[in-house]
């Protein structure tokens, strides 16, 4: 009888299951389910209720439908029997929250609330709560809150801005919400019948820590009189590190999915964070770059160290026992996609079609022979603001254009800019004596060989690439095997689990010494511009102000 | 019997004649001849002699062929008789020079020199003489040459760098050259049999002035011992203001063109400078923007005033009796052409085809409704360096991009950047109490209505547009009528000539007060970046250095 784990990976548009061999990590089957209601950003489903600007909602039923679709699908595809599945892990976008009744029923499924947008899931990228985030940042500064040492700045994407937005806009939903929780925690609750909270989500998105808990009653009272007891009233539940066992599959869920009742389910984790064990990294001082539309830079340390540009440092936040750091760049793949969509001329498109390659490949072909610096171009990778500085008002820049500048040169300069941004994060860690001893990458962008080589050349570091295409889902499966434990055919030690189930490709990207030398100089130029436009000349902010009228 | 004048306009790729009514300036006929050998930049014609990098040569025979083609063509097309043509004016690219024998025979037509590139015409944009320009600038600085007060910096496009290059590379051509002269002066010599030099060309491109003449023997000796007597040996000839009579058409030229022997020919002028009377401007304090691939800003003053950013100030250089200032931007239309060629996506091209418009028009349609500042973008118009600072090492910049930035927004930002560059020139004049009291424009870009309105909004000035599409050729024709003089049916006074023969359209571009207010702020941001990247952070120069390896 085999031993298998399932990783459930809930993304922005769809959810995925992968079924893997617990002994080897081999991916036996995978299935994807696209959310029927996707991202809800204009009107509520089957309704003409219009949403506020920058709203991004979801329907929690789509998560249940995902579970019902993808788990039976991977069992069917693999021929694996229910009793061979020893554990399930869940990773989820975050901070994606919903208000529910005490039994977990989402308020949006309660008849009298279904037309209220605040009863629905607020997706991570719901930015309508920016005013609330501003207010919270102001208050933490005024009160000089100690927990803020662990965070660079509270984002509108996080939990309390979203809760405060509910309260400000719709006190009746706030009052009716007997629970407010991360959708990842909610789906684990639905699978197991037990409400627990993830230390990862709570730590990175709700200013919680194992030693200090959530912010104080005084803080919440100062924020809004009605929020004084928000923790006791709506949040309190055991907070456990990812990989702990949340509970077993319920009878009802066993029926819906074809799994055995009691199958272990791990405490959920955030998708990017799951990519760390999914890339085989479970120890400190190894940075994992989770590279997609944006890039998350995940690192662990043995002590609580505060590093510039890090969004949050959370004990047990990635792997139990270590401090997990999350830094990042707000747009990476998104910048290249913007360029492909908006800036590549028609004859390049024809050429790509003729050669049977996509535009990314064509541009890489045309620019990969260039020496670093040959184009004379330099860019700042701030198309979606600068997360290192937590400043959404910064914007993109390219300089060095001449009348003979070609599109592939600009494309390459944009890639280089994102590599400089990553290098800045690596140097910020090094400055605080948190050395990046090894560098790993996972995610969609790792397919772009030119890009990966540029990252190696810019950072001067060898880059190891995760073996799996689905590092987050594999990380979730590893946590599932950990939740099952050795006695159930899984693992008690995440180091053993990760070394068996995850790995990196044998080919790595090694820096070229001469290219690195040139890139050191160019990086110096990047730093100068970085400082100038963030600290000295605030023209980007003023221009954004004008553009809003 | 009618009275007509012909303007001969020699451009980079072709030459044009227009035949106009001397009484009204009405354009009766026009003809174009494309140079058979065009711009020679790789190998000499019918030869495998390879040229140095950044060479740009021409074949003087193409100019003769142009005369033989276009003058008969306009006579034929109009039905005007030879005796009705009272005068001819010539405008020419500059500084475009050639070495000849004493009788005007180009050295490249002498058998033993024909394979030597230095025997051919060096076109204005022949930049291979940059090292010589650098040397001359160094020397003028060392010697603190008084004539340099009139020039911002000596360009590789000017006369003495090109002559020194001949001498450095090919002393035998230098020695064999009994004359070295502007092609514009040469064609006038060929038409009239009389060698005269234009005060316009000599003043703007050869550091000559009516009061001080050419640079001193001491200067030339310091530059190169063999050049001590370059003026007496190769240049000396009467230097006359544009519009003076150089001579009459020779018997031989009469035969070749169908004109009457003795028909008056004016001293030549530079093409951009001819655009000034061609736009009806013959008085001080009226700026004419000659707008094409680059823009020249031409202004006259009553006194010799030194204005920052002005390439040269020349007495009698535009209209006799005034000091002519030439400022400019090294790339304007060229930047927009670069953008169209390299940065507009395929679906825009399809849309333009579907709507039956060109891409410039489509982009203007998409962006003309935008408020100033709405895109949040700002650019520096330095794709071909910055002529205001005479710094070819500066390069283009765009900032303010977000993931929702559209191509038409970038296109508009590029137009705005060139308008800011023009505004900087206008303000430099104002600072020295040379107010731009009226603003005129001529040239190809005046067809772009959105662009012209942006220029009006940015400068806060009403812009008058030259009535003719061929302002330089019309300017040349006006000078032809002036050369003929009243006694031959022309004019003695250029004011009278211009007021009769040239004019502006009744519709002008008037600034919108609210847009101007916003653009004042954006211009302030442009100025900050201008200063930072030209004076404080020399990264553009360093990047160019790297790109050359």
CSV table of C-alpha atoms in Angstrom, one decimal, chain B residues 35-322:
chain,number,residue,atom,x,y,z
B,35,UNK,CA,19.7,62.1,-55.1
B,36,UNK,CA,20.8,59.0,-57.0
B,37,UNK,CA,23.5,58.3,-54.5
B,38,UNK,CA,21.6,59.6,-51.5
B,39,UNK,CA,23.5,59.4,-48.2
B,40,UNK,CA,26.7,57.4,-48.7
B,41,UNK,CA,27.5,55.8,-45.3
B,42,UNK,CA,29.0,52.3,-46.0
B,43,UNK,CA,31.0,52.2,-49.3
B,44,UNK,CA,31.7,54.7,-52.0
B,45,UNK,CA,29.5,54.5,-55.1
B,46,UNK,CA,30.6,51.7,-57.5
B,47,UNK,CA,33.4,50.8,-55.2
B,48,UNK,CA,34.2,48.6,-52.3
B,49,UNK,CA,36.0,51.3,-50.4
B,50,UNK,CA,34.6,51.1,-46.9
B,51,UNK,CA,33.9,54.2,-44.9
B,52,UNK,CA,34.8,55.0,-41.3
B,53,UNK,CA,32.0,54.6,-38.7
B,54,UNK,CA,29.6,57.5,-38.5
B,55,UNK,CA,30.6,58.7,-42.0
B,56,UNK,CA,27.9,60.4,-44.1
B,57,UNK,CA,29.0,61.5,-47.6
B,58,UNK,CA,27.3,62.7,-50.7
B,59,UNK,CA,28.0,63.0,-54.4
B,60,UNK,CA,28.1,66.6,-55.6
B,61,UNK,CA,26.9,65.5,-59.0
B,62,UNK,CA,23.5,64.8,-57.4
B,63,UNK,CA,23.1,68.5,-56.7
B,64,UNK,CA,23.8,69.3,-60.4
B,65,UNK,CA,21.3,66.6,-61.5
B,66,UNK,CA,18.8,68.1,-59.1
B,67,UNK,CA,19.1,71.5,-60.7
B,68,UNK,CA,18.8,70.0,-64.2
B,69,UNK,CA,15.7,68.1,-63.2
B,70,UNK,CA,13.7,70.4,-60.9
B,71,UNK,CA,14.0,73.8,-62.6
B,72,UNK,CA,12.9,72.5,-66.1
B,73,UNK,CA,10.1,70.6,-64.3
B,74,UNK,CA,8.6,73.7,-62.5
B,75,UNK,CA,8.9,75.7,-65.7
B,76,UNK,CA,7.1,73.0,-67.6
B,77,UNK,CA,4.5,72.4,-65.0
B,78,UNK,CA,3.7,76.1,-64.6
B,79,UNK,CA,4.0,77.2,-68.2
B,80,UNK,CA,6.0,80.1,-66.9
B,81,UNK,CA,8.6,81.5,-69.4
B,82,UNK,CA,12.3,81.8,-68.6
B,83,UNK,CA,12.1,85.6,-68.8
B,84,UNK,CA,9.3,85.7,-66.2
B,85,UNK,CA,11.7,84.2,-63.6
B,86,UNK,CA,13.4,87.1,-62.0
B,87,UNK,CA,15.5,85.4,-59.3
B,88,UNK,CA,16.6,82.2,-57.7
B,89,UNK,CA,17.4,81.5,-54.0
B,90,UNK,CA,19.1,78.5,-52.6
B,91,UNK,CA,18.9,76.9,-49.2
B,92,UNK,CA,21.0,73.9,-48.3
B,93,UNK,CA,21.7,71.5,-45.4
B,94,UNK,CA,24.7,72.7,-43.4
B,95,UNK,CA,27.5,72.2,-42.6
B,96,UNK,CA,27.9,70.1,-45.8
B,97,UNK,CA,31.3,70.7,-47.3
B,98,UNK,CA,33.5,69.6,-50.2
B,99,UNK,CA,37.0,70.1,-51.4
B,100,UNK,CA,37.5,71.4,-54.9
B,101,UNK,CA,40.0,72.6,-57.4
B,102,UNK,CA,40.3,76.3,-58.1
B,103,UNK,CA,37.7,76.1,-60.8
B,104,UNK,CA,35.2,74.4,-58.5
B,105,UNK,CA,35.8,70.8,-59.8
B,106,UNK,CA,35.1,68.6,-56.8
B,107,UNK,CA,38.1,66.5,-55.9
B,108,UNK,CA,36.0,63.3,-56.0
B,109,UNK,CA,35.6,63.9,-59.7
B,110,UNK,CA,39.4,64.1,-60.2
B,111,UNK,CA,40.4,60.6,-61.3
B,112,UNK,CA,43.3,60.1,-58.9
B,113,UNK,CA,41.2,61.1,-55.8
B,114,UNK,CA,37.9,59.4,-56.6
B,115,UNK,CA,38.6,56.4,-54.3
B,116,UNK,CA,39.5,58.6,-51.4
B,117,UNK,CA,36.4,59.2,-49.1
B,118,UNK,CA,37.8,62.6,-48.1
B,119,UNK,CA,37.5,63.9,-51.6
B,120,UNK,CA,33.7,63.5,-51.4
B,121,UNK,CA,31.1,65.8,-49.9
B,122,UNK,CA,30.9,65.4,-46.1
B,123,UNK,CA,27.2,65.8,-45.2
B,124,UNK,CA,26.1,67.7,-42.2
B,125,UNK,CA,25.5,64.6,-40.2
B,126,UNK,CA,28.9,63.1,-40.9
B,127,UNK,CA,29.9,62.6,-37.2
B,128,UNK,CA,33.2,60.8,-37.8
B,129,UNK,CA,35.0,64.1,-37.1
B,130,UNK,CA,34.0,64.0,-33.4
B,131,UNK,CA,37.6,63.5,-32.2
B,132,UNK,CA,38.5,66.7,-34.2
B,133,UNK,CA,35.6,68.6,-32.7
B,134,UNK,CA,36.8,67.5,-29.2
B,135,UNK,CA,40.3,68.8,-30.0
B,136,UNK,CA,39.0,72.1,-31.3
B,137,UNK,CA,36.8,72.6,-28.2
B,138,UNK,CA,39.8,71.8,-26.0
B,139,UNK,CA,42.0,74.3,-27.8
B,140,UNK,CA,39.4,77.1,-27.8
B,141,UNK,CA,39.1,76.6,-24.1
B,142,UNK,CA,42.8,76.6,-23.5
B,143,UNK,CA,43.3,79.7,-25.6
B,144,UNK,CA,40.1,81.3,-24.2
B,145,UNK,CA,39.2,82.3,-27.7
B,146,UNK,CA,37.0,85.3,-27.9
B,147,UNK,CA,34.9,84.0,-30.8
B,148,UNK,CA,33.6,81.3,-28.5
B,149,UNK,CA,31.3,83.8,-26.7
B,150,UNK,CA,29.1,83.5,-29.7
B,151,UNK,CA,28.8,79.6,-29.7
B,152,UNK,CA,27.8,77.1,-27.0
B,153,UNK,CA,30.2,74.5,-28.3
B,154,UNK,CA,31.7,73.5,-31.6
B,155,UNK,CA,29.9,70.5,-33.1
B,156,UNK,CA,31.4,67.7,-35.1
B,157,UNK,CA,28.9,68.8,-37.7
B,158,UNK,CA,30.7,72.1,-38.3
B,159,UNK,CA,33.3,73.1,-40.8
B,160,UNK,CA,36.7,73.0,-39.1
B,161,UNK,CA,36.3,69.6,-37.4
B,162,UNK,CA,35.6,68.3,-40.9
B,163,UNK,CA,38.5,70.1,-42.5
B,164,UNK,CA,40.8,68.9,-39.7
B,165,UNK,CA,39.6,65.3,-40.2
B,166,UNK,CA,40.6,65.6,-43.9
B,167,UNK,CA,44.0,66.8,-42.9
B,168,UNK,CA,44.5,64.2,-40.2
B,169,UNK,CA,43.3,61.3,-42.3
B,170,UNK,CA,44.4,62.3,-45.8
B,171,UNK,CA,46.9,65.2,-46.0
B,172,UNK,CA,47.1,64.7,-49.8
B,173,UNK,CA,43.4,65.7,-50.1
B,174,UNK,CA,43.9,68.6,-47.8
B,175,UNK,CA,46.8,69.8,-50.0
B,176,UNK,CA,45.1,69.2,-53.2
B,177,UNK,CA,42.0,71.1,-52.1
B,178,UNK,CA,42.4,74.6,-53.6
B,179,UNK,CA,39.0,75.4,-52.1
B,180,UNK,CA,37.0,73.9,-49.3
B,181,UNK,CA,33.4,75.2,-49.2
B,182,UNK,CA,29.8,74.6,-48.2
B,183,UNK,CA,27.9,72.7,-50.8
B,184,UNK,CA,25.3,75.5,-50.8
B,185,UNK,CA,28.0,78.0,-51.7
B,186,UNK,CA,29.3,75.5,-54.3
B,187,UNK,CA,26.0,75.2,-56.1
B,188,UNK,CA,25.6,79.0,-56.2
B,189,UNK,CA,29.1,79.1,-57.7
B,190,UNK,CA,28.1,76.5,-60.3
B,191,UNK,CA,25.0,78.5,-61.1
B,192,UNK,CA,26.7,81.8,-61.4
B,193,UNK,CA,30.3,81.2,-62.1
B,194,UNK,CA,31.2,83.3,-59.0
B,195,UNK,CA,32.5,82.0,-55.7
B,196,UNK,CA,31.0,83.8,-52.8
B,197,UNK,CA,30.4,82.5,-49.2
B,198,UNK,CA,27.2,82.9,-47.2
B,199,UNK,CA,27.4,84.8,-44.0
B,200,UNK,CA,24.8,82.5,-42.6
B,201,UNK,CA,26.9,79.3,-43.2
B,202,UNK,CA,30.2,80.9,-42.3
B,203,UNK,CA,28.7,82.5,-39.2
B,204,UNK,CA,26.9,79.5,-37.8
B,205,UNK,CA,29.3,76.8,-38.9
B,206,UNK,CA,32.8,78.3,-39.4
B,207,UNK,CA,33.1,80.8,-36.5
B,208,UNK,CA,33.2,83.7,-38.9
B,209,UNK,CA,31.7,87.1,-38.1
B,210,UNK,CA,31.5,90.3,-40.2
B,211,UNK,CA,33.5,92.2,-37.6
B,212,UNK,CA,36.1,89.6,-36.6
B,213,UNK,CA,36.3,87.3,-39.7
B,214,UNK,CA,37.4,83.7,-39.2
B,215,UNK,CA,39.5,82.5,-36.2
B,216,UNK,CA,43.1,83.8,-36.3
B,217,UNK,CA,46.2,82.3,-37.9
B,218,UNK,CA,47.6,81.6,-34.4
B,219,UNK,CA,44.6,79.6,-33.6
B,220,UNK,CA,44.8,77.5,-36.7
B,221,UNK,CA,48.6,77.0,-36.3
B,222,UNK,CA,48.0,75.8,-32.8
B,223,UNK,CA,45.4,73.4,-34.1
B,224,UNK,CA,47.7,72.0,-36.8
B,225,UNK,CA,50.8,73.5,-38.3
B,226,UNK,CA,49.6,72.9,-41.9
B,227,UNK,CA,46.3,74.7,-41.2
B,228,UNK,CA,47.9,78.1,-40.3
B,229,UNK,CA,46.8,79.6,-43.7
B,230,UNK,CA,43.7,77.6,-44.2
B,231,UNK,CA,41.6,80.8,-44.6
B,232,UNK,CA,43.7,82.4,-47.3
B,233,UNK,CA,44.5,79.2,-49.0
B,234,UNK,CA,41.1,77.5,-49.1
B,235,UNK,CA,38.3,79.7,-47.8
B,236,UNK,CA,38.8,83.3,-48.7
B,237,UNK,CA,36.1,84.7,-50.9
B,238,UNK,CA,33.6,87.5,-50.4
B,239,UNK,CA,31.2,86.6,-47.5
B,240,UNK,CA,27.8,88.1,-48.1
B,241,UNK,CA,24.5,88.0,-46.2
B,242,UNK,CA,21.7,85.8,-47.5
B,243,UNK,CA,19.6,87.6,-50.1
B,244,UNK,CA,22.4,89.5,-51.6
B,245,UNK,CA,22.9,88.9,-55.3
B,246,UNK,CA,25.7,86.3,-55.8
B,247,UNK,CA,25.6,86.6,-59.6
B,248,UNK,CA,23.6,85.7,-62.7
B,249,UNK,CA,22.9,82.3,-64.3
B,250,UNK,CA,25.7,81.3,-66.6
B,251,UNK,CA,25.2,80.5,-70.3
B,252,UNK,CA,26.0,76.9,-69.6
B,253,UNK,CA,23.5,76.7,-66.7
B,254,UNK,CA,20.9,78.5,-68.7
B,255,UNK,CA,21.2,75.8,-71.3
B,256,UNK,CA,20.9,73.0,-68.7
B,257,UNK,CA,17.9,74.6,-66.9
B,258,UNK,CA,16.0,76.5,-69.4
B,259,UNK,CA,16.5,79.7,-67.5
B,260,UNK,CA,17.7,83.0,-69.0
B,261,UNK,CA,21.4,83.8,-68.7
B,262,UNK,CA,22.0,86.4,-66.1
B,263,UNK,CA,18.9,85.6,-64.0
B,264,UNK,CA,19.7,86.7,-60.4
B,265,UNK,CA,20.9,84.1,-57.9
B,266,UNK,CA,21.0,84.9,-54.2
B,267,UNK,CA,23.7,84.0,-51.8
B,268,UNK,CA,22.8,80.7,-50.3
B,269,UNK,CA,21.4,80.2,-46.8
B,270,UNK,CA,21.0,77.3,-44.4
B,271,UNK,CA,17.7,75.4,-44.8
B,272,UNK,CA,16.3,76.0,-41.3
B,273,UNK,CA,17.3,79.7,-41.5
B,274,UNK,CA,15.5,80.0,-44.8
B,275,UNK,CA,12.3,78.9,-42.9
B,276,UNK,CA,12.3,82.2,-41.1
B,277,UNK,CA,11.4,84.5,-44.0
B,278,UNK,CA,9.5,81.6,-45.4
B,279,UNK,CA,7.3,81.9,-42.3
B,280,UNK,CA,7.0,85.6,-42.9
B,281,UNK,CA,9.3,86.5,-40.1
B,282,UNK,CA,12.0,89.2,-40.9
B,283,UNK,CA,12.0,91.1,-37.6
B,284,UNK,CA,13.5,90.6,-34.2
B,285,UNK,CA,11.8,89.0,-31.2
B,286,UNK,CA,9.7,86.6,-33.2
B,287,UNK,CA,10.7,83.0,-32.7
B,288,UNK,CA,10.3,80.6,-35.6
B,289,UNK,CA,10.3,76.9,-34.7
B,290,UNK,CA,11.3,74.8,-37.7
B,291,UNK,CA,9.8,71.5,-36.7
B,292,UNK,CA,10.7,68.2,-38.2
B,293,UNK,CA,12.9,65.3,-37.2
B,294,UNK,CA,14.7,67.9,-35.1
B,295,UNK,CA,13.6,71.4,-34.3
B,296,UNK,CA,15.5,74.6,-34.8
B,297,UNK,CA,14.5,77.7,-32.9
B,298,UNK,CA,15.3,80.8,-34.8
B,299,UNK,CA,15.2,84.3,-33.4
B,300,UNK,CA,16.6,87.7,-34.2
B,301,UNK,CA,17.7,90.5,-31.9
B,302,UNK,CA,18.9,94.0,-32.5
B,303,UNK,CA,22.0,93.5,-30.3
B,304,UNK,CA,24.6,90.8,-29.8
B,305,UNK,CA,23.2,89.1,-26.7
B,306,UNK,CA,24.6,85.7,-25.5
B,307,UNK,CA,21.8,83.4,-24.5
B,308,UNK,CA,22.3,80.0,-22.8
B,309,UNK,CA,21.5,77.0,-25.0
B,310,UNK,CA,21.9,79.0,-28.2
B,311,UNK,CA,24.2,77.2,-30.6
B,312,UNK,CA,25.3,80.3,-32.3
B,313,UNK,CA,24.5,84.0,-32.7
B,314,UNK,CA,25.5,85.5,-36.0
B,315,UNK,CA,25.2,89.0,-37.3
B,316,UNK,CA,23.4,89.0,-40.7
B,317,UNK,CA,23.0,85.3,-40.2
B,318,UNK,CA,19.3,85.1,-40.9
B,319,UNK,CA,18.2,88.6,-42.1
B,320,UNK,CA,20.8,91.3,-42.9
B,321,UNK,CA,21.0,93.9,-40.2
B,322,UNK,CA,20.1,91.7,-37.2
